[in-house]
Coordinates of C-alpha atoms (C1' of nucleotides) in Angstrom, one line a residue:
Chain A
M1 CA 16.7 -9.1 -25.0
R2 CA 13.5 -8.1 -26.8
T3 CA 11.1 -6.1 -24.8
T4 CA 8.2 -8.2 -26.0
N5 CA 9.9 -11.2 -24.2
L6 CA 10.8 -9.2 -21.1
F7 CA 8.6 -9.0 -18.0
M8 CA 8.8 -5.3 -17.4
P9 CA 5.6 -4.0 -15.8
T10 CA 6.2 -0.3 -15.7
M11 CA 3.7 2.1 -14.1
R12 CA 2.6 5.5 -15.2
E13 CA 1.1 6.4 -11.8
V14 CA 2.9 6.2 -8.5
P15 CA 1.6 3.8 -6.0
A16 CA 0.3 5.7 -3.0
E17 CA 2.4 3.7 -0.5
A18 CA 5.8 4.9 -1.8
E19 CA 7.5 7.8 0.1
S20 CA 11.1 8.1 -1.2
D21 CA 12.2 8.8 -4.8
S22 CA 14.0 5.4 -5.0
H23 CA 11.0 3.5 -3.7
K24 CA 8.6 5.2 -6.2
L25 CA 11.0 4.6 -9.1
M26 CA 11.7 1.0 -8.2
L27 CA 8.0 0.3 -8.2
R28 CA 7.3 2.4 -11.4
A29 CA 10.2 0.9 -13.3
G30 CA 9.1 -2.6 -12.5
L31 CA 12.2 -3.5 -10.4
I32 CA 10.3 -4.7 -7.3
R33 CA 6.8 -5.5 -6.0
K34 CA 5.8 -5.6 -2.4
L35 CA 4.5 -8.9 -1.0
A36 CA 4.0 -7.7 2.6
S37 CA 5.3 -4.9 4.8
G38 CA 9.0 -4.8 4.4
I39 CA 9.1 -7.8 2.1
Y40 CA 9.7 -7.4 -1.6
C41 CA 10.0 -9.5 -4.7
F42 CA 12.6 -8.6 -7.3
L43 CA 11.4 -8.6 -10.9
P44 CA 13.7 -9.1 -13.8
L45 CA 15.1 -5.6 -14.1
G46 CA 15.6 -5.3 -10.3
L47 CA 17.2 -8.7 -10.2
K48 CA 19.6 -7.9 -13.0
A49 CA 20.7 -4.7 -11.3
M50 CA 21.3 -6.8 -8.1
K51 CA 23.3 -9.3 -10.0
K52 CA 25.5 -6.6 -11.5
L53 CA 26.2 -5.4 -8.0
E54 CA 26.9 -8.9 -6.8
D55 CA 29.4 -9.4 -9.6
I56 CA 31.2 -6.2 -8.6
I57 CA 31.3 -7.2 -5.0
R58 CA 32.6 -10.7 -5.9
E59 CA 35.4 -9.3 -8.0
E60 CA 36.5 -7.0 -5.2
M61 CA 36.1 -9.5 -2.4
D62 CA 38.1 -12.1 -4.4
A63 CA 40.7 -9.5 -5.2
A64 CA 41.0 -8.8 -1.4
G65 CA 41.7 -12.5 -0.8
A66 CA 38.2 -13.4 0.5
V67 CA 36.6 -16.7 -0.4
E68 CA 33.0 -17.2 -1.1
L69 CA 30.8 -19.8 0.5
L70 CA 27.1 -20.1 1.5
M71 CA 25.8 -20.7 4.9
S72 CA 22.2 -21.7 5.7
A73 CA 19.6 -19.0 6.1
M74 CA 17.7 -21.1 8.6
I75 CA 19.8 -21.6 11.7
P76 CA 19.4 -23.6 14.9
A77 CA 19.3 -21.5 18.1
E78 CA 22.4 -23.0 19.8
P79 CA 25.2 -20.8 18.3
Y80 CA 23.2 -17.7 19.1
K81 CA 22.5 -19.0 22.6
E82 CA 26.2 -19.5 23.1
S83 CA 27.1 -16.0 22.1
G84 CA 24.1 -14.5 24.1
R85 CA 22.5 -13.0 21.0
W86 CA 19.5 -15.3 21.1
E87 CA 18.4 -12.9 23.9
V88 CA 20.1 -9.7 22.6
F89 CA 18.2 -9.7 19.3
G90 CA 14.9 -9.9 21.0
P91 CA 11.8 -9.5 18.8
E92 CA 13.9 -8.4 15.8
M93 CA 14.8 -12.1 15.2
F94 CA 12.4 -14.2 13.2
R95 CA 12.1 -17.4 15.2
L96 CA 10.5 -20.7 14.4
K97 CA 10.3 -24.2 15.7
D98 CA 10.7 -27.5 13.9
R99 CA 8.4 -30.5 14.3
N100 CA 10.4 -31.6 17.3
K101 CA 9.9 -28.2 19.0
R102 CA 13.6 -27.2 18.5
D103 CA 14.3 -23.5 18.3
F104 CA 15.5 -22.1 14.9
C105 CA 15.7 -18.6 13.5
M106 CA 16.0 -17.0 10.1
G107 CA 19.6 -15.7 10.2
P108 CA 19.8 -11.9 10.9
T109 CA 23.6 -11.9 10.6
H110 CA 26.1 -14.8 10.7
E111 CA 29.1 -14.1 13.0
E112 CA 28.2 -17.1 15.2
I113 CA 27.8 -19.5 12.2
F114 CA 31.1 -18.6 10.6
T115 CA 32.8 -18.8 13.9
D116 CA 31.2 -22.2 14.5
I117 CA 32.4 -23.6 11.1
V118 CA 35.9 -22.1 11.5
K119 CA 36.4 -23.5 15.0
H120 CA 35.6 -27.0 13.8
E121 CA 37.7 -26.9 10.7
V122 CA 40.7 -24.6 11.5
R123 CA 43.1 -25.7 14.2
S124 CA 46.6 -24.4 13.2
Y125 CA 48.1 -20.9 12.9
R126 CA 49.2 -22.1 9.5
A127 CA 45.6 -21.8 8.2
L128 CA 45.4 -18.1 9.2
P129 CA 44.6 -15.5 8.2
L130 CA 41.3 -16.6 6.7
M131 CA 38.7 -14.4 5.1
L132 CA 35.3 -15.8 4.1
Y133 CA 32.2 -14.2 2.7
Q134 CA 28.8 -15.0 1.4
I135 CA 26.0 -13.1 -0.4
Q136 CA 22.8 -14.2 1.2
T137 CA 19.4 -13.3 2.3
K138 CA 19.0 -12.0 5.9
F139 CA 15.9 -11.7 8.0
R140 CA 15.2 -9.0 10.6
D141 CA 11.8 -8.2 11.9
E142 CA 12.3 -4.4 11.8
I143 CA 10.3 -2.3 14.1
R144 CA 9.3 -0.2 11.2
P145 CA 10.2 -1.1 7.6
R146 CA 10.6 2.0 5.5
F147 CA 11.4 3.4 2.1
G148 CA 10.9 0.1 0.2
V149 CA 14.0 -2.0 0.1
I150 CA 16.0 0.6 2.1
R151 CA 14.8 -0.8 5.4
S152 CA 13.1 -4.1 4.7
R153 CA 12.6 -7.2 6.8
E154 CA 14.1 -9.6 4.2
F155 CA 17.2 -8.3 2.4
V156 CA 20.3 -9.5 0.7
M157 CA 23.6 -8.9 2.4
K158 CA 27.2 -9.5 1.5
D159 CA 28.8 -10.5 4.8
A160 CA 32.4 -11.3 5.2
Y161 CA 34.4 -12.5 8.3
S162 CA 38.1 -12.4 8.8
F163 CA 40.0 -14.7 11.2
D164 CA 43.5 -13.6 12.3
R165 CA 46.1 -14.7 14.8
D166 CA 46.3 -11.3 16.5
E167 CA 45.3 -7.7 16.5
A168 CA 48.0 -6.7 14.0
G169 CA 46.6 -9.4 11.6
L170 CA 43.1 -8.0 12.1
D171 CA 44.3 -4.5 11.3
L172 CA 45.6 -5.8 8.0
S173 CA 42.5 -7.7 7.1
Y174 CA 40.4 -4.7 8.1
E175 CA 42.4 -2.4 5.9
K176 CA 42.0 -4.8 2.9
M177 CA 38.2 -4.8 3.4
Y178 CA 38.1 -1.0 3.8
N179 CA 39.9 -0.6 0.5
A180 CA 37.7 -3.2 -1.2
Y181 CA 34.6 -1.4 0.0
C182 CA 35.8 1.9 -1.3
K183 CA 36.4 0.3 -4.7
I184 CA 32.9 -1.3 -4.7
F185 CA 31.1 1.9 -4.0
E186 CA 33.2 3.8 -6.4
R187 CA 32.4 1.3 -9.1
C188 CA 28.7 1.8 -8.3
G189 CA 29.1 5.5 -9.0
L190 CA 28.2 6.4 -5.5
E191 CA 29.3 9.5 -3.6
F192 CA 30.0 8.1 -0.1
V193 CA 31.9 8.8 3.1
A194 CA 33.5 6.3 5.5
V195 CA 32.7 7.4 9.0
D196 CA 33.8 6.4 12.5
A197 CA 31.0 4.4 14.1
D198 CA 30.0 2.9 17.4
T199 CA 30.4 -0.9 17.5
G200 CA 27.0 -1.1 19.2
A201 CA 25.5 -4.6 19.8
M202 CA 28.2 -6.2 17.6
G203 CA 30.9 -5.5 20.2
G204 CA 34.5 -5.0 19.3
S205 CA 37.2 -2.4 19.2
G206 CA 36.7 -0.3 16.1
S207 CA 34.3 0.2 13.3
Q208 CA 33.5 2.4 10.3
E209 CA 30.3 2.9 8.4
F210 CA 30.0 3.6 4.7
M211 CA 27.4 6.3 4.3
V212 CA 25.9 8.3 1.6
K213 CA 24.5 11.7 2.5
S214 CA 20.7 11.5 1.9
E215 CA 17.6 13.3 3.1
I216 CA 16.0 9.9 3.9
G217 CA 19.1 8.8 6.0
E218 CA 18.3 7.5 9.4
N219 CA 21.7 8.3 10.8
T220 CA 23.4 11.6 11.5
I221 CA 26.9 12.2 10.2
A222 CA 29.1 14.8 11.8
Y223 CA 31.7 15.9 9.3
C224 CA 34.4 18.5 8.9
D225 CA 35.1 20.2 5.6
S226 CA 38.4 21.5 6.8
C227 CA 40.2 18.3 7.6
G228 CA 37.9 15.6 6.2
Y229 CA 36.9 14.1 9.6
A230 CA 33.6 12.2 9.5
A231 CA 31.8 10.2 12.2
N232 CA 28.4 8.9 13.1
D233 CA 27.0 11.3 15.6
E234 CA 26.8 8.4 18.1
K235 CA 30.6 8.3 18.0
A236 CA 31.7 11.9 17.4
P237 CA 33.3 13.2 20.6
C238 CA 32.2 16.6 21.9
I239 CA 35.2 18.8 22.6
S240 CA 34.8 21.0 25.7
T241 CA 35.4 24.6 25.0
G242 CA 37.0 24.8 28.4
K243 CA 35.2 28.0 29.2
K244 CA 34.0 27.8 32.8
S245 CA 31.3 30.2 33.8
D246 CA 32.9 32.7 36.2
T247 CA 29.6 33.9 37.6
A248 CA 29.4 33.9 41.4
E249 CA 27.4 31.1 42.9
E250 CA 24.1 32.3 44.1
S251 CA 22.0 30.6 46.8
L252 CA 19.9 27.6 46.1
V253 CA 16.1 28.3 45.7
K254 CA 13.4 25.7 45.6
L255 CA 10.5 27.0 43.4
L256 CA 6.9 25.8 42.8
T257 CA 6.7 24.9 39.1
P258 CA 3.3 23.2 38.8
S259 CA 3.0 20.7 35.9
M260 CA 6.2 22.1 34.3
R261 CA 7.6 18.8 33.2
T262 CA 9.3 19.3 29.9
I263 CA 12.3 21.5 29.1
E264 CA 10.1 23.6 26.9
E265 CA 7.5 24.1 29.7
I266 CA 10.1 25.0 32.3
T267 CA 12.0 27.4 30.2
S268 CA 8.9 29.3 29.2
F269 CA 7.7 29.3 32.8
L270 CA 11.0 30.7 34.1
S271 CA 11.7 32.8 31.0
C272 CA 15.1 31.3 30.7
S273 CA 17.1 29.5 28.0
P274 CA 17.4 25.8 27.9
T275 CA 21.1 26.3 28.2
Q276 CA 20.5 27.3 31.9
V277 CA 18.6 24.1 32.6
V278 CA 20.1 20.6 33.3
K279 CA 17.9 17.6 32.6
T280 CA 18.3 14.5 34.8
L281 CA 17.6 11.2 33.0
I282 CA 17.1 8.1 35.1
Y283 CA 18.4 5.0 33.4
M284 CA 18.6 1.3 34.1
A285 CA 22.1 0.1 33.2
D286 CA 21.8 -3.7 33.4
D287 CA 20.4 -3.9 37.0
K288 CA 21.8 -0.6 38.3
V289 CA 20.0 2.7 38.4
I290 CA 22.0 5.7 37.2
A291 CA 21.2 9.4 36.7
A292 CA 22.6 11.1 33.6
L293 CA 22.8 14.9 33.5
V294 CA 23.0 16.9 30.3
R295 CA 22.2 20.5 29.4
G296 CA 18.6 21.2 28.6
D297 CA 19.0 21.7 24.9
R298 CA 21.3 18.6 24.5
E299 CA 20.5 15.0 23.6
L300 CA 22.0 12.3 25.7
N301 CA 24.1 9.9 23.6
E302 CA 23.1 6.4 24.8
A303 CA 26.0 4.8 22.9
K304 CA 28.5 6.9 24.7
L305 CA 26.9 6.3 28.1
K306 CA 26.7 2.6 27.5
N307 CA 30.3 2.4 26.5
L308 CA 31.3 4.5 29.5
L309 CA 29.4 2.3 32.0
G310 CA 30.4 -0.9 30.2
C311 CA 26.9 -2.3 30.6
T312 CA 25.2 -4.6 28.1
M313 CA 21.7 -3.1 28.4
L314 CA 20.8 0.5 28.9
E315 CA 17.2 1.8 28.9
M316 CA 15.2 4.6 30.4
A317 CA 13.7 3.8 33.7
S318 CA 9.9 3.3 33.7
P319 CA 7.8 6.1 35.2
E320 CA 7.1 3.8 38.2
K321 CA 10.9 3.3 38.7
V322 CA 11.5 7.0 38.4
Y323 CA 8.9 7.7 41.1
E324 CA 10.5 5.1 43.3
I325 CA 14.0 6.6 42.9
T326 CA 13.1 10.3 43.0
S327 CA 9.8 10.3 45.0
A328 CA 8.5 12.5 42.2
N329 CA 6.6 12.2 39.0
V330 CA 8.5 12.1 35.7
G331 CA 9.6 15.6 34.9
F332 CA 10.9 16.6 38.3
A333 CA 14.0 14.4 38.7
G334 CA 17.2 16.1 39.8
P335 CA 20.6 15.2 41.2
I336 CA 20.2 16.8 44.6
G337 CA 19.5 14.3 47.4
L338 CA 19.7 11.2 45.1
K339 CA 21.3 8.4 47.0
E340 CA 22.7 5.0 46.2
L341 CA 22.9 5.5 42.5
T342 CA 25.7 6.6 40.1
I343 CA 25.4 10.2 38.9
V344 CA 27.0 10.8 35.5
V345 CA 27.5 14.4 34.5
D346 CA 28.2 15.6 31.0
N347 CA 31.4 17.6 30.6
E348 CA 29.4 20.6 29.5
V349 CA 27.4 20.6 32.7
S350 CA 30.5 20.8 34.9
D351 CA 31.2 24.2 33.3
M352 CA 27.8 25.6 34.2
K353 CA 26.8 27.7 37.2
N354 CA 23.5 28.5 38.8
F355 CA 21.4 26.1 36.7
V356 CA 17.9 24.7 37.0
V357 CA 17.2 21.1 37.9
G358 CA 14.2 19.1 39.1
A359 CA 13.8 19.0 42.9
N360 CA 12.8 15.3 43.2
D361 CA 9.5 16.6 44.4
T362 CA 6.5 16.8 42.1
D363 CA 5.8 20.3 40.9
Y364 CA 9.1 21.8 42.2
H365 CA 12.5 22.7 40.6
Y366 CA 15.7 24.1 42.2
L367 CA 17.2 27.3 40.8
N368 CA 20.9 28.4 41.2
V369 CA 22.1 24.8 41.4
N370 CA 25.9 24.3 41.4
L371 CA 27.9 21.2 41.0
H372 CA 30.2 20.2 44.0
R373 CA 28.3 22.6 46.3
D374 CA 24.8 21.1 45.9
F375 CA 25.6 17.6 44.6
K376 CA 28.5 15.4 43.5
A377 CA 29.2 13.8 40.2
D378 CA 30.4 10.2 40.4
I379 CA 31.6 10.4 36.8
T380 CA 32.1 13.4 34.5
A381 CA 32.4 12.6 30.8
D382 CA 31.3 13.2 27.3
I383 CA 27.8 11.7 27.2
R384 CA 25.9 13.9 24.8
N385 CA 25.3 14.1 21.0
I386 CA 27.5 16.4 19.0
A387 CA 25.4 19.3 17.7
L388 CA 25.7 22.3 15.4
G389 CA 28.0 24.8 17.1
D390 CA 30.3 22.1 18.3
V391 CA 33.8 21.8 16.8
C392 CA 35.6 19.2 14.8
P393 CA 37.4 16.9 17.3
L394 CA 40.5 16.8 15.1
C395 CA 41.0 20.4 13.9
T396 CA 38.5 22.4 15.9
A397 CA 36.8 23.9 12.8
P398 CA 33.0 24.2 13.1
I399 CA 31.4 20.8 12.6
A400 CA 28.7 20.1 10.1
L401 CA 25.8 17.6 10.3
T402 CA 23.9 15.8 7.6
P403 CA 21.5 12.8 7.6
G404 CA 23.2 9.7 6.2
L405 CA 22.2 6.3 4.9
E406 CA 24.4 3.4 5.8
I407 CA 25.2 1.0 3.0
G408 CA 28.2 -0.8 4.4
H409 CA 29.7 -1.4 7.8
I410 CA 33.1 -2.9 8.9
F411 CA 33.9 -4.0 12.4
K412 CA 37.0 -5.1 14.3
L413 CA 35.3 -7.6 16.5
G414 CA 38.4 -8.8 18.3
T415 CA 37.7 -12.0 20.3
K416 CA 34.1 -11.3 21.4
Y417 CA 32.6 -14.2 19.4
T418 CA 35.7 -16.5 19.2
K419 CA 36.0 -16.5 23.0
A420 CA 32.3 -17.1 23.5
L421 CA 32.3 -20.0 21.1
N422 CA 35.8 -21.2 21.9
C423 CA 37.1 -20.7 18.4
V424 CA 40.9 -21.1 19.0
Y425 CA 44.0 -22.0 17.0
V426 CA 47.2 -23.6 18.1
D427 CA 50.3 -21.5 17.7
E428 CA 54.0 -22.5 17.1
N429 CA 54.4 -23.2 20.8
G430 CA 51.3 -25.5 21.0
Q431 CA 49.3 -22.8 22.8
E432 CA 45.5 -22.5 22.2
I433 CA 44.7 -18.9 21.4
P434 CA 41.4 -17.3 20.4
M435 CA 41.3 -16.1 16.8
V436 CA 40.9 -12.4 16.3
M437 CA 37.9 -11.7 14.2
G438 CA 36.5 -9.0 11.9
S439 CA 33.1 -8.6 10.3
Y440 CA 32.1 -6.7 7.1
G441 CA 28.7 -6.1 5.6
I442 CA 27.1 -4.5 2.6
G443 CA 23.3 -4.3 2.1
L444 CA 22.8 -5.0 -1.6
N445 CA 19.1 -4.0 -1.9
R446 CA 19.8 -0.9 0.0
T447 CA 22.8 -0.1 -2.2
I448 CA 20.7 -0.5 -5.3
A449 CA 18.1 1.8 -3.8
T450 CA 20.7 4.3 -2.8
I451 CA 22.2 4.4 -6.3
I452 CA 18.7 5.4 -7.6
E453 CA 18.3 7.8 -4.7
Q454 CA 21.5 9.5 -5.8
S455 CA 21.0 9.2 -9.6
H456 CA 17.6 10.0 -11.0
D457 CA 15.6 12.8 -12.6
E458 CA 11.9 13.6 -13.1
N459 CA 11.8 11.0 -15.9
G460 CA 13.2 8.1 -14.0
I461 CA 16.3 6.2 -13.0
I462 CA 19.7 7.1 -14.4
W463 CA 21.8 3.9 -14.0
P464 CA 25.5 4.0 -13.9
I465 CA 26.7 1.8 -16.7
A466 CA 28.2 -0.7 -14.2
I467 CA 24.8 -1.4 -12.6
A468 CA 22.4 -0.9 -15.6
P469 CA 20.3 -4.0 -16.3
Y470 CA 20.7 -3.1 -20.0
Q471 CA 23.3 -0.8 -21.2
V472 CA 21.7 0.2 -24.6
A473 CA 18.1 0.3 -25.8
V474 CA 17.5 0.1 -29.5
V475 CA 14.2 1.8 -30.3
P476 CA 12.6 1.4 -33.8
A477 CA 10.3 4.4 -33.9
N478 CA 7.7 2.7 -36.1
M479 CA 7.3 -1.1 -36.1
G480 CA 5.3 -0.8 -39.3
D481 CA 8.4 0.5 -41.2
T482 CA 10.5 -2.4 -42.5
A483 CA 13.6 -0.2 -43.0
Q484 CA 13.5 0.9 -39.4
V485 CA 12.8 -2.6 -38.1
S486 CA 15.6 -4.3 -40.1
L487 CA 18.2 -1.6 -39.2
A488 CA 17.2 -1.9 -35.6
E489 CA 17.6 -5.7 -35.8
E490 CA 21.0 -5.3 -37.4
I491 CA 22.2 -2.9 -34.6
Y492 CA 20.8 -5.1 -31.9
I493 CA 22.6 -8.2 -33.2
R494 CA 25.9 -6.3 -33.7
L495 CA 25.8 -4.8 -30.2
K496 CA 25.1 -8.2 -28.7
A497 CA 27.9 -9.7 -30.6
I498 CA 30.4 -7.4 -29.1
G499 CA 29.2 -8.2 -25.6
I500 CA 26.9 -5.3 -24.8
E501 CA 23.6 -6.0 -23.0
V502 CA 21.0 -4.5 -25.3
L503 CA 17.2 -4.2 -25.2
L504 CA 15.4 -4.1 -28.5
D505 CA 12.1 -2.3 -27.9
D506 CA 10.1 -4.3 -30.5
R507 CA 6.7 -3.4 -29.0
N508 CA 4.2 -2.1 -31.4
E509 CA 3.8 1.0 -29.2
R510 CA 4.0 4.7 -30.1
T511 CA 7.4 6.2 -29.9
G512 CA 6.5 8.3 -26.9
V513 CA 5.7 5.3 -24.8
K514 CA 9.0 3.6 -25.7
F515 CA 10.9 6.7 -24.9
K516 CA 9.2 7.2 -21.6
D517 CA 9.8 3.6 -20.5
T518 CA 13.5 3.6 -21.7
E519 CA 14.0 6.7 -19.5
L520 CA 12.1 5.4 -16.6
I521 CA 14.1 2.2 -16.5
G522 CA 17.3 4.2 -16.8
V523 CA 19.0 2.7 -19.8
P524 CA 22.3 4.6 -20.2
V525 CA 22.2 4.8 -24.1
R526 CA 19.2 5.0 -26.4
I527 CA 19.5 4.4 -30.1
T528 CA 16.5 5.5 -32.0
V529 CA 16.0 4.1 -35.4
G530 CA 13.6 6.5 -37.1
R531 CA 12.9 8.3 -40.4
K532 CA 16.5 8.4 -41.5
A533 CA 16.8 4.6 -41.3
A534 CA 16.9 4.3 -45.0
E535 CA 20.0 6.5 -45.0
A536 CA 21.4 4.3 -42.2
I537 CA 21.3 7.2 -39.9
V538 CA 20.2 6.8 -36.3
E539 CA 19.8 9.0 -33.2
V540 CA 22.0 8.4 -30.2
K541 CA 21.0 9.8 -26.8
N542 CA 22.9 9.4 -23.5
R543 CA 20.6 9.2 -20.5
K544 CA 22.7 11.7 -18.7
E545 CA 22.6 14.3 -21.4
S546 CA 19.7 16.4 -22.6
D547 CA 20.5 16.4 -26.3
A548 CA 20.5 13.5 -28.9
V549 CA 22.9 13.2 -31.7
D550 CA 22.3 11.9 -35.3
M551 CA 25.0 9.6 -36.6
G552 CA 25.6 6.7 -38.9
Y553 CA 24.7 3.4 -37.4
E554 CA 28.3 2.2 -37.5
A555 CA 29.3 5.3 -35.6
A556 CA 26.5 4.6 -33.1
I557 CA 27.9 1.1 -32.5
E558 CA 31.4 2.5 -32.0
Y559 CA 30.0 5.0 -29.6
C560 CA 28.5 2.2 -27.5
R561 CA 31.7 0.2 -27.7
N562 CA 33.8 3.0 -26.4
L563 CA 31.4 4.1 -23.7
I564 CA 30.5 0.7 -22.4
L565 CA 33.4 -1.6 -23.1
G566 CA 36.0 1.2 -22.4
Chain B
rC1 C1' 3.8 -0.8 21.3
rG2 C1' 1.3 4.7 21.4
rG3 C1' -1.0 8.3 18.0
rG4 C1' -3.0 9.5 13.2
rG5 C1' -4.7 7.8 8.4
rU6 C1' -6.3 4.4 4.5
rG7 C1' -8.6 -0.3 2.7
rU8 C1' -14.0 0.2 -3.5
rA9 C1' -11.3 -3.4 -10.8
rG10 C1' -4.1 -4.3 -12.0
rC11 C1' -2.8 1.3 -10.7
rG12 C1' -4.7 6.2 -9.1
rC13 C1' -9.2 7.7 -7.0
rA14 C1' -14.9 9.3 -6.4
rG15 C1' -19.2 7.4 -3.9
rU16 C1' -20.0 6.7 2.8
rU17 C1' -22.4 13.0 5.3
rU18 C1' -28.5 11.7 4.3
rG19 C1' -28.8 3.3 3.5
rG20 C1' -32.3 2.3 -2.2
rU21 C1' -29.4 -1.3 -9.2
rA22 C1' -21.1 0.1 -7.8
rG23 C1' -18.7 4.7 -10.8
rC24 C1' -14.5 7.7 -13.1
rG25 C1' -9.4 8.1 -15.3
rC26 C1' -5.4 5.0 -16.7
rA27 C1' -4.4 -0.1 -17.8
rC28 C1' -6.5 -4.7 -20.3
rG29 C1' -9.5 -7.6 -24.8
rU30 C1' -11.6 -7.0 -29.9
rG31 C1' -12.1 -4.0 -34.7
rG32 C1' -10.4 0.1 -37.1
rU33 C1' -7.5 4.7 -38.0
rU34 C1' -2.6 6.0 -36.3
rU35 C1' 3.0 5.8 -35.5
rG36 C1' 9.4 10.8 -33.1
rG37 C1' 7.5 12.2 -26.7
rG38 C1' 2.7 8.2 -22.3
rA39 C1' -2.7 8.5 -29.7
rC40 C1' -7.9 8.5 -31.4
rC41 C1' -12.9 6.3 -32.5
rA42 C1' -16.0 2.2 -31.6
rU43 C1' -16.9 -1.8 -28.5
rG44 C1' -16.1 -5.4 -24.6
rG45 C1' -14.4 -7.8 -20.1
rG46 C1' -13.1 -7.2 -15.2
rG47 C1' -15.7 -6.0 -8.1
rC48 C1' -17.2 -11.1 -1.8
rC49 C1' -16.6 -2.3 -1.7
rG50 C1' -10.2 -5.9 3.4
rC51 C1' -12.6 -9.8 6.5
rA52 C1' -16.4 -11.5 10.3
rG53 C1' -20.7 -10.5 12.9
rG54 C1' -24.9 -7.2 13.8
rU55 C1' -29.1 -3.5 12.8
rU56 C1' -32.6 -3.1 8.5
rC57 C1' -37.6 -4.7 3.8
rA58 C1' -32.7 -3.1 2.0
rA59 C1' -25.6 -2.0 3.9
rG60 C1' -19.8 0.1 0.0
rU61 C1' -22.7 3.6 3.3
rC62 C1' -24.9 2.6 10.1
rC63 C1' -23.0 -0.4 14.7
rU64 C1' -19.3 -4.0 16.9
rG65 C1' -15.1 -6.7 16.3
rU66 C1' -10.9 -8.0 13.5
rC67 C1' -7.0 -8.0 9.8
rA68 C1' -3.8 -5.5 6.5
rC69 C1' -1.1 -1.4 4.7
rC70 C1' 0.9 3.8 5.2
rC71 C1' 2.7 8.0 8.2
rC72 C1' 4.5 10.1 12.9
rG73 C1' 6.5 8.6 17.5
rA74 C1' 8.4 5.0 20.5
rC75 C1' 15.1 7.9 25.5
rC76 C1' 15.0 13.6 24.8
rA77 C1' 11.4 13.9 31.3

RNA sequence: CGGGGUGUAGCGCAGUUUGGUAGCGCACGUGGUUUGGGACCAUGGGGCCGCAGGUUCAAGUCCUGUCACCCCGACCA
């Protein structure tokens, strides 16, 4: 490709809207342009990087035995109504009606659609296992799009679905996908970790997320350097130290604590540590009211609580509901005297003595509260987020936490969707049995952005060769110099002939401009044809290295061949 | 959805306090000089000042409404 033919609008200045490094660089290097909040157009260089990634994904999917197809992006409501997700997705789903007022949506994910196709077309155990995938645009009306294409409302996803006879078959399919995902992200040059994850709204029995550690990550990864354990903090179990306080139980005191509603206010008012306070959170679990108790400095883990209760919806009670339940304003809820609701106590709280709780009376707290003596727990379990100071659940070494960005997610769905949609096969005995399903996703736009996030410097993107839109840039320093121009042409043609994607920067720009752009767009190898063109000597610079090397042009071609074609 | 902020040329911004002919840098067109790290000189084009209403002799500027975009939060009692 000649730069004069390419549509490559680079920017010297950073648009004010961009926050993360990858977002800034994708805009500056002319990979993307924004059309609306969370909606981006891909320009040639961005599209080319995406296609490189698609090719890698296709190779690894095909190698894992998956077959590509393409479902519609616009989907009638019925399959989602059958699975219950027409409601579950809520406002996150882009919905529309056709001229006959029938409900449709822009597909946010396609479990139901794949299940629907498979149930109609696959009847016998002989056709299983079956693994299907597509690379397709998804639509989710995100609450807050962020960081360019990292959290966007329209994005490209590779989604794969496996259908097996039984759990053992699913385990095999899942493992194949796990291995394929590792290969894909390795080929992208990414440093990543596979972490245990909660299955969340998808349902199912097991799941792992592929994460990269990143400052702009919206998840928290708990990991252990000693044994290699890694999990999403939603999933990581908190191991009790087993140390029960042996302090004597003191007598209960009800104390006036005017307007002391937050943990911060109450601890400063009482001059105590948040570790001596227990907060009582009132939740609606489906239609039931529950109270969840965790230590004052801890965060309740809704995923754990939801799984524990087996409910489909879990949300904080409204202030009105809290008042109805506790007869007190928000901030003064406590477990003592609460009736007709389930009290769930975090493991850690059951080891505490003489703690502080709200008194279910506005402006009052109880001091010296003790479990069993003053109130009873209906359930005692691990319901808090893991935190610094906790230990690895496998080897009990200290746990570390880091923000993480999710680029892939694999699920063992089990029969959640196949049962809901009646997707069954007939076994050897003529019995109808629900297929056992898995679901596997990779966000392509996000993966591209993540590669840039992990691989850039102050001058621009540093593409790994496997993803680079162009692998080599040939830069004639002076377009007015015929020796330079003709040698550059020669190298350009030779490199193309051996299958290298090369950009000939034939713009009549000053050398500095061409160098800046070549670095900004992240081309892995730059060949500058300059003053020594008459002696057939060129300068070769690897984007990852700081120094350039002079060599004969044949040697430069050889260098590219070895580096790029292996 | 709550809070905060910003909308002025393709991009980055000033001008709004105190109403009075819409500016700067980069980018872009033309001519020339340049040509190894985002050149220089000359010259030119480009604006419904987000949108709608209002006040006024006069509105980018004041008032009302509205839309868009960005940031923080949206369970941490």
